[in-house]
Amino acid sequence: MQENLSLYHVFYTVGRTGNISLAAKELYISQPAISRAIRKLEDNLGTVLFKRSSRGVTFTPEGTALFQRVRDAFALISEGEENIRSSRSREIPRLRLGASSTLSKYVLLSHLKPYIARNPKVRITISCQSTYQTLALLDEKKIDLGLIGKPKKLQGYYFKPILRISDTFAATRQYLKTQQELFPDEPLFQTGTFMMLDEENITRQSVNTQLKEHRLELSHILEVTSMDLLIDFAKIGLGIACVIREFVQKELDEGSLIEVPMGFDFPSREIGFVCRKKEEEFPLLGDFFDIA
């Protein structure tokens, strides 16, 4: 039996591929070596296992019966190896994070760096989606920790605020000058192109609420998929972007963008980490909240 173990591997590979050439490539050995191994196994068992033809090889009845047993044996070995790998992976601490792509870039990155320094062996995964989708994943226990803009109603969660942000509209000085030249007697909110995130985004919803409260209706809205695109489109003069002031502070300071007055100030909002109630003191989460 022990003498045949390596031969069974060759036999199984030839049987699975149905071709000596393919088996040789998969096993990284020559075709003559494959043929010799098969002949040796046949000699040891005193039977013929394959019929050879120009198209490849096919099983004899004895070969079919043996292949079924060998296939099952290799499947059991693979299952055993997978069980060992799964057992080892369960021992590795994991932290599953959820945040929007915007918050991941502008907020999460700076908090991840010290966390990783303190917990280098933790395996971290990050899924990017909206605040409401992040909360849904928390409910489904598909993530452990979320970074969100705090919605009006947040029950059943532990929320730790880390930052206050405020919304604003920004554009290039040249874009505003051009609009004034083209439409000197019309209000900007009727003539300009206002670029905003989609309706499902909590930032967009908050801004819509404020616009409605102040009875301000924008005539031309261009929906954009990400905050980065809003900023980039505004910088090239495509329109007026609804952005988070703290995320464009550099552009405002250097003058590549300027704030567009809307006649009122947007109230600040909270950004923070959120987890399921009573889980905030779990070791992996506790470390994250401490850093935050």
PDB file of C-alpha atoms in Angstrom:
ATOM      1  CA  MET A   1       0.000   0.000   0.000  1.00  0.00           C
ATOM      2  CA  GLN A   2       2.648   2.568   1.028  1.00  0.00           C
ATOM      3  CA  GLU A   3       4.560   1.892  -2.205  1.00  0.00           C
ATOM      4  CA  ASN A   4       1.471   2.809  -4.242  1.00  0.00           C
ATOM      5  CA  LEU A   5       0.514   6.088  -2.541  1.00  0.00           C
ATOM      6  CA  SER A   6       2.373   8.400  -4.935  1.00  0.00           C
ATOM      7  CA  LEU A   7       1.206   6.269  -7.851  1.00  0.00           C
ATOM      8  CA  TYR A   8      -2.421   6.794  -6.814  1.00  0.00           C
ATOM      9  CA  HIS A   9      -1.911  10.538  -7.032  1.00  0.00           C
ATOM     10  CA  VAL A  10      -0.721  10.173 -10.622  1.00  0.00           C
ATOM     11  CA  PHE A  11      -3.581   7.744 -11.379  1.00  0.00           C
ATOM     12  CA  TYR A  12      -6.159  10.144  -9.901  1.00  0.00           C
ATOM     13  CA  THR A  13      -4.822  13.115 -11.882  1.00  0.00           C
ATOM     14  CA  VAL A  14      -4.762  11.189 -15.171  1.00  0.00           C
ATOM     15  CA  GLY A  15      -8.269   9.894 -14.525  1.00  0.00           C
ATOM     16  CA  ARG A  16      -9.605  13.337 -13.650  1.00  0.00           C
ATOM     17  CA  THR A  17      -8.054  15.063 -16.670  1.00  0.00           C
ATOM     18  CA  GLY A  18      -8.494  12.143 -19.071  1.00  0.00           C
ATOM     19  CA  ASN A  19      -5.203  13.047 -20.691  1.00  0.00           C
ATOM     20  CA  ILE A  20      -1.606  12.140 -19.905  1.00  0.00           C
ATOM     21  CA  SER A  21      -0.300  15.424 -21.316  1.00  0.00           C
ATOM     22  CA  LEU A  22      -2.604  17.509 -19.126  1.00  0.00           C
ATOM     23  CA  ALA A  23      -1.776  15.401 -16.095  1.00  0.00           C
ATOM     24  CA  ALA A  24       1.940  15.909 -16.744  1.00  0.00           C
ATOM     25  CA  LYS A  25       1.489  19.699 -16.861  1.00  0.00           C
ATOM     26  CA  GLU A  26      -0.565  19.709 -13.666  1.00  0.00           C
ATOM     27  CA  LEU A  27       1.913  17.502 -11.776  1.00  0.00           C
ATOM     28  CA  TYR A  28       5.009  19.192 -13.258  1.00  0.00           C
ATOM     29  CA  ILE A  29       6.526  15.888 -14.401  1.00  0.00           C
ATOM     30  CA  SER A  30       7.186  14.486 -17.866  1.00  0.00           C
ATOM     31  CA  GLN A  31       4.717  12.438 -19.895  1.00  0.00           C
ATOM     32  CA  PRO A  32       7.038   9.374 -19.892  1.00  0.00           C
ATOM     33  CA  ALA A  33       7.175   9.591 -16.077  1.00  0.00           C
ATOM     34  CA  ILE A  34       3.361   9.607 -15.998  1.00  0.00           C
ATOM     35  CA  SER A  35       3.211   6.553 -18.258  1.00  0.00           C
ATOM     36  CA  ARG A  36       5.779   4.688 -16.170  1.00  0.00           C
ATOM     37  CA  ALA A  37       3.850   5.430 -12.967  1.00  0.00           C
ATOM     38  CA  ILE A  38       0.612   4.117 -14.456  1.00  0.00           C
ATOM     39  CA  ARG A  39       2.294   0.963 -15.761  1.00  0.00           C
ATOM     40  CA  LYS A  40       3.883   0.342 -12.370  1.00  0.00           C
ATOM     41  CA  LEU A  41       0.544   0.702 -10.578  1.00  0.00           C
ATOM     42  CA  GLU A  42      -1.066  -1.662 -13.096  1.00  0.00           C
ATOM     43  CA  ASP A  43       1.751  -4.187 -12.565  1.00  0.00           C
ATOM     44  CA  ASN A  44       1.403  -3.944  -8.786  1.00  0.00           C
ATOM     45  CA  LEU A  45      -2.347  -4.531  -8.995  1.00  0.00           C
ATOM     46  CA  GLY A  46      -2.142  -7.112 -11.776  1.00  0.00           C
ATOM     47  CA  THR A  47      -4.728  -5.368 -13.964  1.00  0.00           C
ATOM     48  CA  VAL A  48      -5.165  -2.767 -16.695  1.00  0.00           C
ATOM     49  CA  LEU A  49      -6.587   0.551 -15.542  1.00  0.00           C
ATOM     50  CA  PHE A  50      -6.687   2.660 -18.724  1.00  0.00           C
ATOM     51  CA  LYS A  51      -7.346   2.188 -22.418  1.00  0.00           C
ATOM     52  CA  ARG A  52      -5.024   4.389 -24.469  1.00  0.00           C
ATOM     53  CA  SER A  53      -6.041   6.108 -27.715  1.00  0.00           C
ATOM     54  CA  SER A  54      -4.982   9.094 -29.810  1.00  0.00           C
ATOM     55  CA  ARG A  55      -7.617  11.192 -28.027  1.00  0.00           C
ATOM     56  CA  GLY A  56      -6.413  10.396 -24.529  1.00  0.00           C
ATOM     57  CA  VAL A  57      -7.189   7.695 -22.006  1.00  0.00           C
ATOM     58  CA  THR A  58     -10.405   6.086 -20.790  1.00  0.00           C
ATOM     59  CA  PHE A  59     -11.001   3.781 -17.836  1.00  0.00           C
ATOM     60  CA  THR A  60     -11.334   0.072 -18.007  1.00  0.00           C
ATOM     61  CA  PRO A  61     -14.058  -1.339 -15.699  1.00  0.00           C
ATOM     62  CA  GLU A  62     -11.348  -2.040 -13.101  1.00  0.00           C
ATOM     63  CA  GLY A  63     -10.005   1.496 -13.554  1.00  0.00           C
ATOM     64  CA  THR A  64     -13.468   3.006 -13.020  1.00  0.00           C
ATOM     65  CA  ALA A  65     -13.992   1.058  -9.794  1.00  0.00           C
ATOM     66  CA  LEU A  66     -10.580   2.044  -8.451  1.00  0.00           C
ATOM     67  CA  PHE A  67     -10.968   5.704  -9.471  1.00  0.00           C
ATOM     68  CA  GLN A  68     -14.213   6.031  -7.500  1.00  0.00           C
ATOM     69  CA  ARG A  69     -12.450   4.807  -4.348  1.00  0.00           C
ATOM     70  CA  VAL A  70      -9.373   6.966  -4.920  1.00  0.00           C
ATOM     71  CA  ARG A  71     -11.523  10.040  -5.639  1.00  0.00           C
ATOM     72  CA  ASP A  72     -13.416   9.535  -2.389  1.00  0.00           C
ATOM     73  CA  ALA A  73     -10.151   9.093  -0.505  1.00  0.00           C
ATOM     74  CA  PHE A  74      -8.701  12.334  -1.882  1.00  0.00           C
ATOM     75  CA  ALA A  75     -11.974  14.130  -1.064  1.00  0.00           C
ATOM     76  CA  LEU A  76     -11.675  12.990   2.550  1.00  0.00           C
ATOM     77  CA  ILE A  77      -8.085  14.208   2.689  1.00  0.00           C
ATOM     78  CA  SER A  78      -9.111  17.608   1.286  1.00  0.00           C
ATOM     79  CA  GLU A  79     -11.939  17.830   3.811  1.00  0.00           C
ATOM     80  CA  GLY A  80      -9.538  17.083   6.641  1.00  0.00           C
ATOM     81  CA  GLU A  81      -7.104  19.747   5.451  1.00  0.00           C
ATOM     82  CA  GLU A  82      -9.913  22.296   5.157  1.00  0.00           C
ATOM     83  CA  ASN A  83     -11.106  21.524   8.674  1.00  0.00           C
ATOM     84  CA  ILE A  84      -7.603  22.148   9.985  1.00  0.00           C
ATOM     85  CA  ARG A  85      -7.330  25.441   8.087  1.00  0.00           C
ATOM     86  CA  SER A  86     -10.756  26.548   9.315  1.00  0.00           C
ATOM     87  CA  SER A  87      -9.863  25.662  12.879  1.00  0.00           C
ATOM     88  CA  ARG A  88      -6.656  27.693  12.654  1.00  0.00           C
ATOM     89  CA  SER A  89      -8.413  30.661  11.035  1.00  0.00           C
ATOM     90  CA  ARG A  90     -10.985  30.737  13.831  1.00  0.00           C
ATOM     91  CA  GLU A  91      -8.159  31.317  16.259  1.00  0.00           C
ATOM     92  CA  ILE A  92      -7.154  34.537  14.456  1.00  0.00           C
ATOM     93  CA  PRO A  93      -9.043  37.518  15.943  1.00  0.00           C
ATOM     94  CA  ARG A  94     -11.200  39.272  13.374  1.00  0.00           C
ATOM     95  CA  LEU A  95     -12.773  42.701  13.216  1.00  0.00           C
ATOM     96  CA  ARG A  96     -15.365  43.420  10.530  1.00  0.00           C
ATOM     97  CA  LEU A  97     -15.833  47.121   9.815  1.00  0.00           C
ATOM     98  CA  GLY A  98     -18.438  48.954   7.777  1.00  0.00           C
ATOM     99  CA  ALA A  99     -18.325  52.546   6.515  1.00  0.00           C
ATOM    100  CA  SER A 100     -19.019  54.590   3.435  1.00  0.00           C
ATOM    101  CA  SER A 101     -16.152  55.080   1.007  1.00  0.00           C
ATOM    102  CA  THR A 102     -16.096  58.774   1.954  1.00  0.00           C
ATOM    103  CA  LEU A 103     -15.806  58.148   5.689  1.00  0.00           C
ATOM    104  CA  SER A 104     -13.312  55.352   5.062  1.00  0.00           C
ATOM    105  CA  LYS A 105     -10.986  57.774   3.313  1.00  0.00           C
ATOM    106  CA  TYR A 106     -11.442  60.947   5.344  1.00  0.00           C
ATOM    107  CA  VAL A 107     -12.011  59.534   8.834  1.00  0.00           C
ATOM    108  CA  LEU A 108     -11.438  55.790   9.198  1.00  0.00           C
ATOM    109  CA  LEU A 109      -7.885  55.713   7.846  1.00  0.00           C
ATOM    110  CA  SER A 110      -6.525  57.935  10.591  1.00  0.00           C
ATOM    111  CA  HIS A 111      -8.116  55.724  13.274  1.00  0.00           C
ATOM    112  CA  LEU A 112      -7.034  52.459  11.705  1.00  0.00           C
ATOM    113  CA  LYS A 113      -3.334  53.269  11.827  1.00  0.00           C
ATOM    114  CA  PRO A 114      -3.004  53.392  15.654  1.00  0.00           C
ATOM    115  CA  TYR A 115      -5.426  50.482  16.030  1.00  0.00           C
ATOM    116  CA  ILE A 116      -3.301  48.264  13.781  1.00  0.00           C
ATOM    117  CA  ALA A 117      -0.190  49.310  15.690  1.00  0.00           C
ATOM    118  CA  ARG A 118      -1.818  48.126  18.912  1.00  0.00           C
ATOM    119  CA  ASN A 119      -3.431  45.018  17.391  1.00  0.00           C
ATOM    120  CA  PRO A 120      -1.112  43.803  14.598  1.00  0.00           C
ATOM    121  CA  LYS A 121      -2.511  40.244  14.657  1.00  0.00           C
ATOM    122  CA  VAL A 122      -6.149  41.229  14.164  1.00  0.00           C
ATOM    123  CA  ARG A 123      -7.513  40.424  10.723  1.00  0.00           C
ATOM    124  CA  ILE A 124      -9.570  43.420   9.585  1.00  0.00           C
ATOM    125  CA  THR A 125     -12.139  43.451   6.799  1.00  0.00           C
ATOM    126  CA  ILE A 126     -13.929  46.581   5.589  1.00  0.00           C
ATOM    127  CA  SER A 127     -17.174  46.793   3.638  1.00  0.00           C
ATOM    128  CA  CYS A 128     -18.195  50.081   2.060  1.00  0.00           C
ATOM    129  CA  GLN A 129     -21.838  51.136   1.972  1.00  0.00           C
ATOM    130  CA  SER A 130     -24.199  53.848   3.203  1.00  0.00           C
ATOM    131  CA  THR A 131     -25.004  54.565   6.848  1.00  0.00           C
ATOM    132  CA  TYR A 132     -28.350  52.770   6.676  1.00  0.00           C
ATOM    133  CA  GLN A 133     -26.819  49.742   4.983  1.00  0.00           C
ATOM    134  CA  THR A 134     -24.090  49.694   7.638  1.00  0.00           C
ATOM    135  CA  LEU A 135     -26.739  49.627  10.370  1.00  0.00           C
ATOM    136  CA  ALA A 136     -28.544  46.825   8.554  1.00  0.00           C
ATOM    137  CA  LEU A 137     -25.321  44.787   8.449  1.00  0.00           C
ATOM    138  CA  LEU A 138     -24.898  45.351  12.186  1.00  0.00           C
ATOM    139  CA  ASP A 139     -28.425  44.054  12.750  1.00  0.00           C
ATOM    140  CA  GLU A 140     -27.643  40.987  10.650  1.00  0.00           C
ATOM    141  CA  LYS A 141     -24.380  40.498  12.577  1.00  0.00           C
ATOM    142  CA  LYS A 142     -22.394  40.644   9.346  1.00  0.00           C
ATOM    143  CA  ILE A 143     -20.122  43.383  10.691  1.00  0.00           C
ATOM    144  CA  ASP A 144     -18.928  44.213  14.210  1.00  0.00           C
ATOM    145  CA  LEU A 145     -18.375  47.951  14.025  1.00  0.00           C
ATOM    146  CA  GLY A 146     -19.622  50.763  11.824  1.00  0.00           C
ATOM    147  CA  LEU A 147     -18.515  54.313  11.132  1.00  0.00           C
ATOM    148  CA  ILE A 148     -21.567  56.400  10.325  1.00  0.00           C
ATOM    149  CA  GLY A 149     -23.116  59.815  10.221  1.00  0.00           C
ATOM    150  CA  LYS A 150     -25.519  59.741  13.148  1.00  0.00           C
ATOM    151  CA  PRO A 151     -29.122  59.519  11.932  1.00  0.00           C
ATOM    152  CA  LYS A 152     -31.996  61.216  13.774  1.00  0.00           C
ATOM    153  CA  LYS A 153     -33.140  57.948  15.325  1.00  0.00           C
ATOM    154  CA  LEU A 154     -30.577  55.489  16.641  1.00  0.00           C
ATOM    155  CA  GLN A 155     -31.932  52.999  19.151  1.00  0.00           C
ATOM    156  CA  GLY A 156     -30.456  49.680  20.193  1.00  0.00           C
ATOM    157  CA  TYR A 157     -26.871  50.721  19.398  1.00  0.00           C
ATOM    158  CA  TYR A 158     -23.893  52.098  21.236  1.00  0.00           C
ATOM    159  CA  PHE A 159     -22.674  55.235  19.438  1.00  0.00           C
ATOM    160  CA  LYS A 160     -19.444  57.078  20.189  1.00  0.00           C
ATOM    161  CA  PRO A 161     -19.110  60.445  18.431  1.00  0.00           C
ATOM    162  CA  ILE A 162     -15.631  61.317  17.186  1.00  0.00           C
ATOM    163  CA  LEU A 163     -16.158  64.277  14.882  1.00  0.00           C
ATOM    164  CA  ARG A 164     -18.628  67.019  14.040  1.00  0.00           C
ATOM    165  CA  ILE A 165     -19.044  67.906  10.385  1.00  0.00           C
ATOM    166  CA  SER A 166     -21.048  70.483   8.472  1.00  0.00           C
ATOM    167  CA  ASP A 167     -22.351  70.583   4.925  1.00  0.00           C
ATOM    168  CA  THR A 168     -21.657  73.365   2.474  1.00  0.00           C
ATOM    169  CA  PHE A 169     -21.795  74.175  -1.230  1.00  0.00           C
ATOM    170  CA  ALA A 170     -18.537  74.967  -2.995  1.00  0.00           C
ATOM    171  CA  ALA A 171     -17.423  75.907  -6.486  1.00  0.00           C
ATOM    172  CA  THR A 172     -14.588  77.615  -8.307  1.00  0.00           C
ATOM    173  CA  ARG A 173     -14.508  81.384  -8.409  1.00  0.00           C
ATOM    174  CA  GLN A 174     -14.514  81.204 -12.218  1.00  0.00           C
ATOM    175  CA  TYR A 175     -17.681  79.088 -12.336  1.00  0.00           C
ATOM    176  CA  LEU A 176     -19.560  81.582 -10.158  1.00  0.00           C
ATOM    177  CA  LYS A 177     -18.261  84.497 -12.250  1.00  0.00           C
ATOM    178  CA  THR A 178     -19.438  82.798 -15.460  1.00  0.00           C
ATOM    179  CA  GLN A 179     -22.891  82.165 -14.010  1.00  0.00           C
ATOM    180  CA  GLN A 180     -23.152  85.805 -13.014  1.00  0.00           C
ATOM    181  CA  GLU A 181     -22.167  86.927 -16.505  1.00  0.00           C
ATOM    182  CA  LEU A 182     -24.614  84.563 -18.200  1.00  0.00           C
ATOM    183  CA  PHE A 183     -27.546  85.160 -15.872  1.00  0.00           C
ATOM    184  CA  PRO A 184     -27.013  88.535 -14.174  1.00  0.00           C
ATOM    185  CA  ASP A 185     -30.630  88.944 -13.079  1.00  0.00           C
ATOM    186  CA  GLU A 186     -31.485  85.383 -12.027  1.00  0.00           C
ATOM    187  CA  PRO A 187     -30.762  83.663  -8.695  1.00  0.00           C
ATOM    188  CA  LEU A 188     -27.954  81.123  -8.714  1.00  0.00           C
ATOM    189  CA  PHE A 189     -30.089  78.301  -7.324  1.00  0.00           C
ATOM    190  CA  GLN A 190     -32.201  78.483 -10.512  1.00  0.00           C
ATOM    191  CA  THR A 191     -29.370  78.711 -13.059  1.00  0.00           C
ATOM    192  CA  GLY A 192     -26.440  76.806 -11.575  1.00  0.00           C
ATOM    193  CA  THR A 193     -25.712  73.091 -11.750  1.00  0.00           C
ATOM    194  CA  PHE A 194     -25.791  71.711  -8.223  1.00  0.00           C
ATOM    195  CA  MET A 195     -23.936  68.436  -7.786  1.00  0.00           C
ATOM    196  CA  MET A 196     -25.102  66.211  -4.935  1.00  0.00           C
ATOM    197  CA  LEU A 197     -24.867  62.654  -3.662  1.00  0.00           C
ATOM    198  CA  ASP A 198     -27.749  60.278  -4.382  1.00  0.00           C
ATOM    199  CA  GLU A 199     -30.980  60.355  -2.396  1.00  0.00           C
ATOM    200  CA  GLU A 200     -30.086  57.330  -0.242  1.00  0.00           C
ATOM    201  CA  ASN A 201     -27.073  59.092   1.259  1.00  0.00           C
ATOM    202  CA  ILE A 202     -27.563  60.519   4.745  1.00  0.00           C
ATOM    203  CA  THR A 203     -25.687  63.704   3.761  1.00  0.00           C
ATOM    204  CA  ARG A 204     -28.063  64.278   0.848  1.00  0.00           C
ATOM    205  CA  GLN A 205     -31.079  63.657   3.063  1.00  0.00           C
ATOM    206  CA  SER A 206     -29.848  66.114   5.664  1.00  0.00           C
ATOM    207  CA  VAL A 207     -29.210  68.790   3.032  1.00  0.00           C
ATOM    208  CA  ASN A 208     -32.600  68.174   1.401  1.00  0.00           C
ATOM    209  CA  THR A 209     -34.282  68.721   4.772  1.00  0.00           C
ATOM    210  CA  GLN A 210     -32.544  72.066   5.235  1.00  0.00           C
ATOM    211  CA  LEU A 211     -33.313  73.210   1.701  1.00  0.00           C
ATOM    212  CA  LYS A 212     -36.965  72.322   2.194  1.00  0.00           C
ATOM    213  CA  GLU A 213     -37.140  74.121   5.551  1.00  0.00           C
ATOM    214  CA  HIS A 214     -35.767  77.273   3.928  1.00  0.00           C
ATOM    215  CA  ARG A 215     -38.051  76.855   0.902  1.00  0.00           C
ATOM    216  CA  LEU A 216     -35.137  76.676  -1.473  1.00  0.00           C
ATOM    217  CA  GLU A 217     -35.594  74.508  -4.572  1.00  0.00           C
ATOM    218  CA  LEU A 218     -32.626  73.768  -6.843  1.00  0.00           C
ATOM    219  CA  SER A 219     -33.544  73.681 -10.517  1.00  0.00           C
ATOM    220  CA  HIS A 220     -30.595  71.730 -11.936  1.00  0.00           C
ATOM    221  CA  ILE A 221     -29.265  68.782  -9.893  1.00  0.00           C
ATOM    222  CA  LEU A 222     -26.519  66.418 -11.033  1.00  0.00           C
ATOM    223  CA  GLU A 223     -26.254  63.306  -8.856  1.00  0.00           C
ATOM    224  CA  VAL A 224     -22.731  62.005  -8.296  1.00  0.00           C
ATOM    225  CA  THR A 225     -21.756  58.683  -6.723  1.00  0.00           C
ATOM    226  CA  SER A 226     -18.997  59.773  -4.327  1.00  0.00           C
ATOM    227  CA  MET A 227     -17.715  62.728  -2.341  1.00  0.00           C
ATOM    228  CA  ASP A 228     -14.345  62.538  -4.101  1.00  0.00           C
ATOM    229  CA  LEU A 229     -16.034  62.945  -7.484  1.00  0.00           C
ATOM    230  CA  LEU A 230     -18.081  65.868  -6.176  1.00  0.00           C
ATOM    231  CA  ILE A 231     -14.890  67.612  -5.086  1.00  0.00           C
ATOM    232  CA  ASP A 232     -13.033  66.834  -8.312  1.00  0.00           C
ATOM    233  CA  PHE A 233     -15.957  67.936 -10.512  1.00  0.00           C
ATOM    234  CA  ALA A 234     -16.262  71.183  -8.578  1.00  0.00           C
ATOM    235  CA  LYS A 235     -12.520  71.866  -8.925  1.00  0.00           C
ATOM    236  CA  ILE A 236     -12.673  71.614 -12.736  1.00  0.00           C
ATOM    237  CA  GLY A 237     -15.622  74.010 -12.862  1.00  0.00           C
ATOM    238  CA  LEU A 238     -18.422  71.582 -13.685  1.00  0.00           C
ATOM    239  CA  GLY A 239     -20.801  73.029 -11.123  1.00  0.00           C
ATOM    240  CA  ILE A 240     -21.507  73.694  -7.459  1.00  0.00           C
ATOM    241  CA  ALA A 241     -20.862  70.705  -5.231  1.00  0.00           C
ATOM    242  CA  CYS A 242     -22.578  69.858  -1.974  1.00  0.00           C
ATOM    243  CA  VAL A 243     -19.654  68.702   0.154  1.00  0.00           C
ATOM    244  CA  ILE A 244     -18.586  68.321   3.759  1.00  0.00           C
ATOM    245  CA  ARG A 245     -16.686  71.450   4.744  1.00  0.00           C
ATOM    246  CA  GLU A 246     -14.090  69.590   6.819  1.00  0.00           C
ATOM    247  CA  PHE A 247     -13.213  67.381   3.846  1.00  0.00           C
ATOM    248  CA  VAL A 248     -12.498  70.332   1.522  1.00  0.00           C
ATOM    249  CA  GLN A 249     -10.809  72.597   4.069  1.00  0.00           C
ATOM    250  CA  LYS A 250      -7.530  72.388   2.147  1.00  0.00           C
ATOM    251  CA  GLU A 251      -9.190  73.505  -1.092  1.00  0.00           C
ATOM    252  CA  LEU A 252     -10.999  76.315   0.712  1.00  0.00           C
ATOM    253  CA  ASP A 253      -7.789  77.484   2.371  1.00  0.00           C
ATOM    254  CA  GLU A 254      -5.821  77.539  -0.880  1.00  0.00           C
ATOM    255  CA  GLY A 255      -8.685  79.120  -2.830  1.00  0.00           C
ATOM    256  CA  SER A 256      -9.220  76.421  -5.449  1.00  0.00           C
ATOM    257  CA  LEU A 257     -12.789  76.249  -4.134  1.00  0.00           C
ATOM    258  CA  ILE A 258     -14.888  78.865  -2.393  1.00  0.00           C
ATOM    259  CA  GLU A 259     -18.048  78.434  -0.374  1.00  0.00           C
ATOM    260  CA  VAL A 260     -21.299  79.425  -2.028  1.00  0.00           C
ATOM    261  CA  PRO A 261     -23.639  81.276   0.363  1.00  0.00           C
ATOM    262  CA  MET A 262     -27.135  79.795   0.439  1.00  0.00           C
ATOM    263  CA  GLY A 263     -28.644  82.348   2.800  1.00  0.00           C
ATOM    264  CA  PHE A 264     -28.461  80.063   5.829  1.00  0.00           C
ATOM    265  CA  ASP A 265     -25.964  77.822   7.644  1.00  0.00           C
ATOM    266  CA  PHE A 266     -26.259  74.065   7.672  1.00  0.00           C
ATOM    267  CA  PRO A 267     -26.300  72.617  11.217  1.00  0.00           C
ATOM    268  CA  SER A 268     -23.360  70.428  12.174  1.00  0.00           C
ATOM    269  CA  ARG A 269     -23.774  66.645  12.307  1.00  0.00           C
ATOM    270  CA  GLU A 270     -22.037  63.913  14.284  1.00  0.00           C
ATOM    271  CA  ILE A 271     -19.794  61.209  12.872  1.00  0.00           C
ATOM    272  CA  GLY A 272     -18.989  58.271  15.096  1.00  0.00           C
ATOM    273  CA  PHE A 273     -18.419  54.592  15.641  1.00  0.00           C
ATOM    274  CA  VAL A 274     -21.420  52.374  16.286  1.00  0.00           C
ATOM    275  CA  CYS A 275     -21.879  48.786  17.450  1.00  0.00           C
ATOM    276  CA  ARG A 276     -24.653  46.630  18.817  1.00  0.00           C
ATOM    277  CA  LYS A 277     -25.757  47.512  22.336  1.00  0.00           C
ATOM    278  CA  LYS A 278     -23.722  45.895  25.143  1.00  0.00           C
ATOM    279  CA  GLU A 279     -20.868  44.966  22.766  1.00  0.00           C
ATOM    280  CA  GLU A 280     -18.913  48.209  23.188  1.00  0.00           C
ATOM    281  CA  GLU A 281     -16.659  46.630  25.805  1.00  0.00           C
ATOM    282  CA  PHE A 282     -15.714  43.598  23.739  1.00  0.00           C
ATOM    283  CA  PRO A 283     -11.885  43.561  23.666  1.00  0.00           C
ATOM    284  CA  LEU A 284     -11.449  44.264  19.950  1.00  0.00           C
ATOM    285  CA  LEU A 285     -14.119  46.976  19.928  1.00  0.00           C
ATOM    286  CA  GLY A 286     -13.022  48.437  23.244  1.00  0.00           C
ATOM    287  CA  ASP A 287      -9.556  49.110  21.863  1.00  0.00           C
ATOM    288  CA  PHE A 288     -11.089  50.870  18.870  1.00  0.00           C
ATOM    289  CA  PHE A 289     -13.333  53.051  21.025  1.00  0.00           C
ATOM    290  CA  ASP A 290     -10.366  53.911  23.266  1.00  0.00           C
ATOM    291  CA  ILE A 291      -8.413  55.177  20.260  1.00  0.00           C
ATOM    292  CA  ALA A 292     -11.427  57.044  18.940  1.00  0.00           C
TER     293      ALA A 292
END
